[in-house]
Amino acid sequence: MSSSNAGNRPEEVQLATSAHVKYIQSLDTRKDEYDYWLTEHLRLNGLYWGLTALHLLGHPEALPRAETIDFVLSCQHESGGFGAAPGHDAHMLSTVSAVQILAMLDAFDELEKRGRGSLGGRAQIGHYIANLQNRQTGTFAGDEWGEEDTRFLYGAFNALSLLGLLDLVDVDKAVKHIVACANFDGGYGVSPGAESHSGQIFTCVAALAIAGRKDLVDADRLGRWLSERQVPGGGLNGRPEKKEDVCYSWWVLSSLEMIGRTHWIDRDQLIGFILRCQDTEKGGISDRPGDMVDVWHTLFGITGLSLLEYPGLQPVDEVYCMPKSAVERVLSRYKK
């Protein structure tokens, strides 16, 4: 699909960029609403989702930089890990979001000055993450309570590589664990023997990409399984016999991008599905047309459109789910 074709779409199915920017800006002004407090456990993740969407929409300045950095650092524990909000327990997922936010804002210098813990800065975060690895199996836990999942393995690789500290963990053992999660259909599950799922496929393939081991992926077999996730309405689902959902525009498409098989799906059909899920007046994108919008689906609808080279969007990095420009800026610091 060429950019010119996308740009000629009828007015009613254009991306409502200004409405989406205003929607994301409004999210932290709803403190009198019950849902705001119900989602406190997702606050730092939500900030990452919204900020990334704004960067891809071409409006990185739409959230105040200094206040954003202050909030992120207020969530850090002495261990180096970050909680979802001030006072919340540290967790891998919120720690990864914190690192990604600081990377996008080019704020690692602020982290070095103001980071908590005896080591301070990047090193403290790196050791927090490294201590969550099971050195026998290579897997990672989400927090001190020990639940293990390939999401946490990917998160560890994502954050540590952005910090230039991937050598703190046993990469080879982690890679062996990912290989053990592979299935006969080319996909990957949450653990060895578990059913293939689009979200887990992303975490495994992206972790292998960061480790420089995409050679271990059966690209044709996996590409076939992923391309079969497109349903007649144009959207993508997470596994066979499930409904389409905008978020899989990211999980499926990014994996196809990493293995060079994005052209195996109907791009125009997927673009149309994503655009039908947006609220063009109040902003935001929902899981399916007509449903309530949320910042999670807003981000993954926009990242899907970015991978499809929709006009006006900044390129997204298919491995890190951040703007390519930010990833290249950060990783270039560690090249010898």
XYZ file of N, CA, C and O in Angstrom, residues 11-181:
684
model
N -12.841 11.517 3.699
C -12.625 12.324 4.906
C -13.045 11.606 6.178
O -12.392 11.717 7.205
N -14.126 10.832 6.126
C -14.646 10.218 7.343
C -13.744 9.118 7.888
O -13.908 8.696 9.030
N -12.771 8.660 7.109
C -11.894 7.627 7.624
C -10.442 8.106 7.725
O -9.528 7.315 7.730
N -10.225 9.407 7.802
C -8.895 9.940 8.066
C -8.592 9.811 9.558
O -9.486 9.761 10.400
N -7.331 9.746 9.895
C -6.922 9.697 11.297
C -7.186 11.053 11.941
O -6.722 12.084 11.450
N -7.939 11.051 13.040
C -8.327 12.291 13.727
C -7.222 12.713 14.696
O -7.375 12.664 15.924
N -6.110 13.149 14.158
C -4.910 13.415 14.952
C -5.154 14.407 16.079
O -4.809 14.147 17.244
N -5.731 15.557 15.783
C -5.916 16.589 16.821
C -6.832 16.096 17.935
O -6.592 16.379 19.117
N -7.854 15.326 17.595
C -8.757 14.789 18.617
C -8.021 13.778 19.498
O -8.222 13.751 20.726
N -7.160 12.978 18.906
C -6.416 11.990 19.692
C -5.423 12.669 20.630
O -5.242 12.241 21.775
N -4.794 13.745 20.181
C -3.867 14.489 21.032
C -4.608 15.066 22.229
O -4.165 14.942 23.383
N -5.758 15.677 21.987
C -6.537 16.253 23.086
C -7.034 15.185 24.047
O -7.071 15.398 25.268
N -7.414 14.036 23.522
C -7.873 12.932 24.372
C -6.758 12.502 25.326
O -6.979 12.353 26.536
N -5.558 12.314 24.794
C -4.442 11.879 25.636
C -4.098 12.956 26.663
O -3.847 12.650 27.836
N -4.121 14.208 26.256
C -3.842 15.297 27.196
C -4.855 15.346 28.334
O -4.527 15.742 29.451
N -6.081 14.915 28.070
C -7.154 15.010 29.071
C -7.094 13.918 30.128
O -7.752 14.023 31.169
N -6.300 12.874 29.890
C -6.377 11.686 30.744
C -5.994 11.955 32.194
O -6.508 11.302 33.105
N -5.079 12.902 32.436
C -4.660 13.170 33.808
C -5.463 14.289 34.452
O -5.134 14.757 35.546
N -6.527 14.717 33.776
C -7.372 15.780 34.332
C -8.688 15.226 34.865
O -9.569 15.991 35.237
N -8.799 13.898 34.919
C -10.079 13.268 35.279
C -10.044 12.687 36.686
O -10.565 11.614 36.948
N -9.397 13.405 37.601
C -9.194 12.868 38.945
C -10.474 12.816 39.779
O -10.492 12.259 40.863
N -11.538 13.413 39.269
C -12.821 13.334 39.962
C -13.662 12.165 39.465
O -14.796 11.961 39.921
N -13.082 11.372 38.551
C -13.813 10.230 38.001
C -13.352 8.939 38.673
O -12.164 8.738 38.949
N -14.301 8.048 38.927
C -14.023 6.776 39.608
C -13.000 5.939 38.848
O -12.075 5.355 39.432
N -13.125 5.901 37.507
C -12.237 5.083 36.697
C -10.781 5.519 36.817
O -9.864 4.707 36.668
N -10.553 6.805 37.079
C -9.179 7.290 37.206
C -8.465 6.557 38.333
O -7.314 6.131 38.204
N -9.158 6.377 39.454
C -8.534 5.723 40.610
C -8.546 4.205 40.490
O -7.675 3.527 41.042
N -9.508 3.684 39.752
C -9.517 2.238 39.511
C -8.306 1.804 38.687
O -7.878 0.649 38.761
N -7.761 2.708 37.891
C -6.645 2.367 37.009
C -5.308 2.891 37.538
O -4.332 2.973 36.786
N -5.237 3.205 38.809
C -3.982 3.724 39.362
C -2.841 2.722 39.197
O -1.675 3.100 39.026
N -3.176 1.424 39.228
C -2.149 0.396 39.090
C -1.551 0.352 37.681
O -0.595 -0.396 37.433
N -2.095 1.160 36.767
C -1.580 1.235 35.400
C -1.041 2.623 35.070
O -0.751 2.912 33.904
N -0.867 3.476 36.089
C -0.576 4.881 35.815
C 0.716 5.081 35.016
O 0.739 5.805 34.024
N 1.810 4.448 35.412
C 3.070 4.642 34.702
C 3.026 4.000 33.319
O 3.531 4.565 32.346
N 2.406 2.820 33.218
C 2.220 2.195 31.906
C 1.386 3.103 31.009
O 1.702 3.293 29.831
N 0.313 3.658 31.573
C -0.567 4.528 30.800
C 0.153 5.768 30.291
O -0.102 6.235 29.177
N 1.056 6.306 31.123
C 1.837 7.462 30.697
C 2.728 7.094 29.514
O 2.844 7.858 28.546
N 3.327 5.919 29.570
C 4.132 5.448 28.432
C 3.268 5.291 27.182
O 3.662 5.716 26.080
N 2.086 4.669 27.330
C 1.214 4.490 26.164
C 0.848 5.830 25.540
O 0.928 6.012 24.322
N 0.441 6.773 26.385
C 0.017 8.074 25.873
C 1.162 8.865 25.274
O 1.030 9.468 24.197
N 2.310 8.886 25.953
C 3.458 9.648 25.461
C 3.966 9.087 24.136
O 4.295 9.846 23.219
N 4.017 7.772 24.026
C 4.472 7.160 22.774
C 3.524 7.519 21.634
O 3.961 7.861 20.530
N 2.226 7.452 21.903
C 1.249 7.820 20.877
C 1.441 9.270 20.437
O 1.404 9.575 19.234
N 1.677 10.169 21.394
C 1.874 11.585 21.056
C 3.123 11.778 20.200
O 3.118 12.571 19.249
N 4.193 11.069 20.523
C 5.408 11.171 19.717
C 5.154 10.685 18.293
O 5.621 11.303 17.331
N 4.428 9.583 18.148
C 4.160 9.052 16.816
C 3.212 9.951 16.032
O 3.288 10.031 14.803
N 2.341 10.646 16.749
C 1.417 11.586 16.106
C 2.105 12.898 15.727
O 1.508 13.760 15.085
N 3.354 13.044 16.143
C 4.097 14.257 15.818
C 3.902 15.382 16.811
O 4.193 16.543 16.506
N 3.433 15.057 18.026
C 3.206 16.073 19.060
C 3.889 15.675 20.369
O 3.244 15.524 21.413
N 5.214 15.543 20.362
C 5.923 15.119 21.572
C 5.852 16.127 22.704
O 6.066 15.767 23.872
N 5.541 17.369 22.363
C 5.494 18.435 23.376
C 4.136 18.552 24.058
O 3.950 19.391 24.946
N 3.189 17.698 23.686
C 1.814 17.836 24.187
C 1.689 17.544 25.682
O 0.713 17.958 26.308
N 2.643 16.816 26.267
C 2.697 16.631 27.716
C 3.924 17.363 28.241
O 4.994 17.280 27.623
N 3.819 18.056 29.369
C 4.957 18.829 29.885
C 6.123 17.932 30.288
O 5.967 17.033 31.105
N 7.295 18.194 29.709
C 8.450 17.317 29.905
C 8.898 17.251 31.364
O 9.094 16.154 31.924
N 9.081 18.397 31.998
C 9.598 18.417 33.373
C 8.661 17.701 34.336
O 9.106 16.920 35.190
N 7.368 17.948 34.211
C 6.400 17.300 35.091
C 6.356 15.793 34.853
O 6.189 15.013 35.792
N 6.495 15.406 33.602
C 6.495 13.976 33.275
C 7.693 13.282 33.916
O 7.552 12.215 34.533
N 8.865 13.886 33.809
C 10.070 13.309 34.408
C 9.927 13.245 35.931
O 10.275 12.235 36.564
N 9.398 14.306 36.524
C 9.204 14.335 37.987
C 8.311 13.187 38.432
O 8.589 12.527 39.446
N 7.224 12.954 37.694
C 6.306 11.876 38.081
C 6.984 10.526 37.975
O 6.872 9.693 38.882
N 7.693 10.295 36.878
C 8.372 9.005 36.696
C 9.330 8.750 37.846
O 9.315 7.669 38.471
N 10.165 9.709 38.171
C 11.160 9.518 39.225
C 10.514 9.386 40.603
O 11.085 8.752 41.500
N 9.315 9.933 40.774
C 8.616 9.798 42.057
C 8.120 8.374 42.286
O 7.754 8.008 43.409
N 8.123 7.558 41.226
C 7.652 6.170 41.319
C 8.779 5.187 41.617
O 8.522 3.986 41.770
N 10.019 5.685 41.709
C 11.155 4.778 41.874
C 11.386 4.410 43.340
O 11.217 5.226 44.241
N 11.775 3.147 43.547
C 12.114 2.639 44.878
C 13.629 2.636 45.063
O 14.391 2.743 44.097
N 14.065 2.467 46.296
C 15.492 2.375 46.598
C 16.137 1.192 45.876
O 17.336 1.206 45.588
N 15.346 0.165 45.572
C 15.863 -1.013 44.861
C 16.250 -0.691 43.429
O 16.978 -1.447 42.787
N 15.755 0.424 42.914
C 15.969 0.793 41.522
C 14.751 0.564 40.663
O 14.607 1.170 39.599
N 13.849 -0.324 41.103
C 12.630 -0.590 40.354
C 11.604 0.520 40.519
O 11.696 1.343 41.435
N 10.624 0.515 39.637
C 9.571 1.531 39.659
C 8.219 0.881 39.908
O 7.940 -0.207 39.393
N 7.388 1.554 40.688
C 6.013 1.134 40.876
C 5.108 1.818 39.875
O 5.521 2.754 39.183
N 3.870 1.365 39.795
C 2.926 1.930 38.832
C 2.565 3.366 39.155
O 2.181 4.144 38.276
N 2.686 3.744 40.407
C 2.396 5.094 40.889
C 3.164 5.256 42.198
O 3.623 4.261 42.780
N 3.325 6.465 42.700
C 4.035 6.635 43.969
C 3.407 5.793 45.074
O 2.190 5.778 45.247
N 4.236 5.033 45.783
C 3.745 4.185 46.860
C 3.406 2.781 46.448
O 3.177 1.924 47.302
N 3.364 2.490 45.159
C 3.077 1.139 44.674
C 4.360 0.317 44.653
O 5.450 0.845 44.465
N 4.221 -1.007 44.832
C 5.375 -1.894 44.792
C 6.062 -1.838 43.430
O 5.410 -1.675 42.387
N 7.367 -2.013 43.440
C 8.124 -2.043 42.183
C 7.755 -3.294 41.386
O 7.492 -4.356 41.945
N 7.743 -3.151 40.059
C 7.402 -4.269 39.175
C 8.153 -4.095 37.864
O 8.434 -2.970 37.427
N 8.464 -5.208 37.226
C 9.176 -5.178 35.955
C 8.458 -4.316 34.917
O 9.075 -3.493 34.226
N 7.137 -4.489 34.780
C 6.412 -3.808 33.708
C 6.436 -2.292 33.867
O 6.627 -1.561 32.896
N 6.248 -1.805 35.092
C 6.297 -0.360 35.299
C 7.731 0.155 35.204
O 7.965 1.293 34.769
N 8.697 -0.674 35.570
C 10.103 -0.277 35.434
C 10.470 -0.107 33.968
O 11.151 0.863 33.591
N 10.016 -1.022 33.131
C 10.283 -0.907 31.699
C 9.641 0.359 31.139
O 10.269 1.104 30.369
N 8.402 0.633 31.532
C 7.734 1.850 31.064
C 8.506 3.094 31.487
O 8.638 4.048 30.716
N 9.018 3.092 32.716
C 9.796 4.237 33.201
C 11.028 4.456 32.336
O 11.339 5.589 31.934
N 11.750 3.382 32.033
C 12.957 3.492 31.204
C 12.601 3.994 29.811
O 13.284 4.867 29.245
N 11.514 3.479 29.243
C 11.117 3.903 27.901
C 10.728 5.383 27.876
O 11.068 6.109 26.942
N 10.012 5.825 28.899
C 9.628 7.238 28.972
C 10.866 8.127 29.066
O 11.004 9.118 28.343
N 11.779 7.781 29.963
C 12.992 8.579 30.131
C 13.843 8.557 28.857
O 14.476 9.556 28.512
N 13.835 7.431 28.143
C 14.568 7.350 26.877
C 13.947 8.276 25.834
O 14.659 9.008 25.134
N 12.620 8.251 25.725
C 11.948 9.112 24.751
C 12.185 10.587 25.039
O 12.318 11.404 24.131
N 12.235 10.932 26.334
C 12.407 12.329 26.736
C 13.877 12.731 26.822
O 14.186 13.851 27.239
N 14.781 11.820 26.455
C 16.222 12.078 26.533
C 16.587 12.561 27.940
O 17.276 13.571 28.121
N 16.118 11.805 28.942
C 16.230 12.236 30.333
C 17.095 11.313 31.187
O 16.978 11.321 32.412
N 17.978 10.543 30.570
C 18.852 9.682 31.378
C 19.795 10.494 32.256
O 20.225 10.039 33.313
N 20.128 11.724 31.831
C 20.958 12.588 32.667
C 20.231 12.939 33.967
O 20.839 12.974 35.044
N 18.929 13.189 33.863
C 18.124 13.471 35.062
C 18.097 12.240 35.970
O 18.143 12.359 37.194
N 18.020 11.069 35.363
C 18.029 9.829 36.132
C 19.336 9.692 36.905
O 19.335 9.300 38.077
N 20.463 10.023 36.272
C 21.758 9.913 36.940
C 21.861 10.881 38.116
O 22.451 10.570 39.147
N 21.253 12.042 37.974
C 21.319 13.047 39.039
C 20.383 12.720 40.198
O 20.716 12.941 41.368
N 19.209 12.185 39.879
C 18.150 12.093 40.881
C 17.684 10.681 41.189
O 16.793 10.479 42.024
N 18.270 9.671 40.521
C 17.850 8.299 40.739
C 18.090 7.837 42.165
O 19.024 8.305 42.847
N 17.270 6.918 42.635
C 17.342 6.432 44.013
C 18.174 5.158 44.117
O 18.355 4.438 43.153
N 18.622 4.869 45.328
C 19.382 3.657 45.601
C 20.864 3.945 45.746
O 21.365 5.002 45.341
N 21.589 3.018 46.322
C 23.011 3.216 46.604
C 23.854 3.346 45.343
O 24.860 4.056 45.326
N 23.461 2.658 44.268
C 24.213 2.730 43.014
C 23.819 3.949 42.195
O 24.618 4.492 41.442
N 22.552 4.361 42.343
C 22.051 5.527 41.622
C 21.864 5.272 40.129
O 22.445 4.354 39.563
N 21.054 6.097 39.506
C 20.906 6.133 38.062
C 20.637 4.809 37.371
O 19.945 3.927 37.876
N 21.252 4.677 36.185
C 21.027 3.517 35.342
C 21.448 2.226 36.029
O 20.782 1.198 35.908
N 22.559 2.260 36.738
C 23.082 1.037 37.361
C 22.113 0.443 38.361
O 21.959 -0.778 38.447
N 21.426 1.300 39.123
C 20.483 0.800 40.125
C 19.315 0.076 39.459
O 18.878 -0.979 39.919
N 18.819 0.641 38.365
C 17.738 -0.015 37.621
C 18.225 -1.334 37.037
O 17.541 -2.356 37.101
N 19.420 -1.303 36.473
C 19.968 -2.508 35.865
C 20.085 -3.652 36.848
O 19.744 -4.795 36.528
N 20.549 -3.367 38.057
C 20.689 -4.423 39.051
C 19.337 -4.902 39.565
O 19.168 -6.085 39.865
N 18.353 -3.995 39.636
C 17.001 -4.423 40.027
C 16.473 -5.456 39.023
O 15.961 -6.520 39.407
N 16.618 -5.151 37.741
C 16.123 -6.056 36.706
C 16.922 -7.360 36.701
O 16.350 -8.456 36.632
N 18.237 -7.250 36.790
C 19.080 -8.450 36.746
C 18.757 -9.403 37.890
O 18.805 -10.629 37.720
N 18.397 -8.863 39.040
C 18.084 -9.703 40.196
C 16.771 -10.455 40.038
O 16.463 -11.357 40.834
N 15.990 -10.104 39.007
C 14.731 -10.801 38.756
C 14.904 -11.980 37.803
O 13.947 -12.692 37.519
N 16.125 -12.199 37.325
C 16.347 -13.347 36.445
C 16.587 -14.615 37.255
O 17.337 -14.609 38.239
N 15.931 -15.681 36.816
C 16.189 -17.014 37.359
C 17.426 -17.549 36.637
O 17.378 -17.882 35.463
N 18.529 -17.610 37.331
C 19.802 -17.945 36.690
C 19.873 -19.403 36.247
O 20.743 -19.770 35.460
N 18.975 -20.234 36.753
C 18.968 -21.637 36.333
C 18.240 -21.834 35.010
O 18.667 -22.617 34.162
N 17.117 -21.106 34.839
C 16.299 -21.295 33.636
C 16.431 -20.163 32.624
O 16.050 -20.329 31.463
N 16.938 -19.013 33.061
C 17.049 -17.870 32.165
C 15.817 -16.995 32.122
O 15.825 -15.916 31.535
N 14.721 -17.443 32.750
C 13.481 -16.675 32.743
C 13.582 -15.486 33.696
O 14.524 -15.356 34.480
N 12.561 -14.626 33.635
C 12.508 -13.458 34.514
C 11.179 -13.422 35.257
O 10.134 -13.769 34.694
N 11.224 -12.967 36.492
C 10.018 -12.736 37.278
C 9.583 -11.285 37.103
O 10.382 -10.418 36.742
N 8.304 -11.032 37.384
C 7.800 -9.670 37.279
C 8.137 -8.834 38.496
O 8.289 -7.617 38.403
N 8.266 -9.506 39.645
C 8.586 -8.786 40.880
C 9.149 -9.778 41.896
O 9.410 -10.943 41.562
N 9.298 -9.333 43.112
C 9.903 -10.181 44.141
C 9.067 -11.413 44.477
O 9.565 -12.362 45.103
N 7.797 -11.430 44.068
C 6.919 -12.557 44.405
C 7.098 -13.730 43.445
O 6.601 -14.816 43.705
N 7.770 -13.522 42.319
C 8.248 -14.654 41.537
C 7.480 -15.123 40.327
O 7.892 -16.091 39.690
N 6.358 -14.500 39.951
C 5.646 -14.938 38.735
C 6.537 -14.735 37.511
O 7.078 -13.638 37.309
N 6.703 -15.780 36.706
C 7.567 -15.702 35.536
C 6.744 -15.754 34.248
O 5.712 -16.416 34.189
N 7.223 -15.054 33.225
C 6.439 -14.885 32.009
C 7.384 -14.343 30.935
O 8.295 -13.566 31.249
N 7.171 -14.699 29.673
C 8.019 -14.155 28.613
C 7.836 -12.647 28.450
O 8.700 -11.974 27.889
N 6.732 -12.095 28.937
C 6.591 -10.630 28.927
C 7.703 -9.983 29.727
O 8.251 -8.940 29.344
N 8.023 -10.585 30.870
C 9.034 -10.007 31.742
C 10.436 -10.187 31.146
O 11.296 -9.316 31.301
N 10.637 -11.303 30.453
C 11.920 -11.526 29.783
C 12.131 -10.456 28.710
O 13.198 -9.830 28.644
N 11.125 -10.246 27.891
C 11.228 -9.203 26.866
C 11.433 -7.837 27.506
O 12.276 -7.042 27.063
N 10.658 -7.544 28.545
C 10.783 -6.253 29.214
C 12.189 -6.022 29.734
O 12.747 -4.929 29.620
N 12.776 -7.069 30.306
C 14.147 -6.966 30.818
C 15.118 -6.641 29.690
O 15.974 -5.753 29.813
N 14.995 -7.362 28.563
C 15.881 -7.113 27.426
C 15.680 -5.702 26.871
O 16.639 -5.018 26.506
N 14.430 -5.271 26.790
C 14.104 -3.938 26.283
C 14.781 -2.873 27.134
O 15.567 -2.053 26.642
N 14.501 -2.882 28.442
C 15.017 -1.844 29.318
C 16.536 -1.899 29.448
O 17.213 -0.864 29.375
N 17.079 -3.092 29.637
C 18.528 -3.203 29.832
C 19.293 -2.764 28.586
O 20.358 -2.133 28.695
N 18.772 -3.079 27.411
C 19.471 -2.654 26.193
C 19.403 -1.141 26.031
O 20.376 -0.518 25.584
N 18.285 -0.526 26.411
C 18.183 0.935 26.354
C 19.125 1.588 27.356
O 19.615 2.701 27.135
N 19.394 0.899 28.455
C 20.306 1.411 29.479
C 21.763 1.048 29.192
O 22.667 1.480 29.914
N 21.997 0.232 28.167
C 23.344 -0.210 27.858
C 23.876 -1.214 28.853
O 25.095 -1.322 29.062
N 22.977 -2.001 29.470
C 23.364 -2.897 30.552
C 22.915 -4.342 30.325
O 22.731 -5.094 31.276
N 22.750 -4.741 29.075
C 22.267 -6.095 28.790
C 23.256 -7.161 29.280
O 22.868 -8.302 29.539
N 24.500 -6.777 29.459
C 25.501 -7.743 29.911
C 25.351 -8.119 31.385
O 26.066 -8.999 31.883
N 24.411 -7.486 32.084
C 24.174 -7.827 33.488
C 23.415 -9.144 33.643
O 23.358 -9.696 34.746
N 22.817 -9.636 32.560
C 22.010 -10.856 32.646
C 22.571 -11.934 31.729
O 23.387 -11.665 30.844
N 22.097 -13.160 31.957
C 22.535 -14.295 31.143
C 21.648 -14.360 29.901
O 20.565 -14.964 29.911
N 22.101 -13.721 28.844
C 21.326 -13.641 27.609
C 21.167 -15.011 26.966
O 20.081 -15.369 26.491
N 22.224 -15.806 26.969
C 22.163 -17.113 26.314
C 21.113 -18.031 26.946
O 20.373 -18.720 26.241
N 21.039 -18.020 28.282
C 20.036 -18.870 28.946
C 18.627 -18.374 28.663
O 17.695 -19.165 28.500
N 18.463 -17.067 28.605
C 17.152 -16.508 28.282
C 16.739 -16.903 26.872
O 15.581 -17.255 26.617
N 17.681 -16.865 25.950
C 17.402 -17.254 24.566
C 16.996 -18.727 24.496
O 16.049 -19.093 23.782
N 17.675 -19.571 25.241
C 17.319 -20.994 25.270
C 15.898 -21.193 25.786
O 15.164 -22.071 25.304
N 15.501 -20.392 26.764
C 14.132 -20.493 27.281
C 13.123 -20.104 26.199
O 12.087 -20.761 26.046
N 13.412 -19.048 25.461
C 12.505 -18.631 24.391
C 12.359 -19.747 23.360
O 11.248 -20.060 22.910
N 13.463 -20.339 22.981
C 13.428 -21.437 22.009
C 12.551 -22.579 22.529
O 11.810 -23.218 21.769
N 12.599 -22.827 23.837
C 11.785 -23.896 24.435
C 10.297 -23.563 24.410
O 9.459 -24.460 24.539
N 9.962 -22.273 24.233
C 8.554 -21.844 24.184
C 7.977 -21.927 22.774
O 6.786 -21.649 22.579
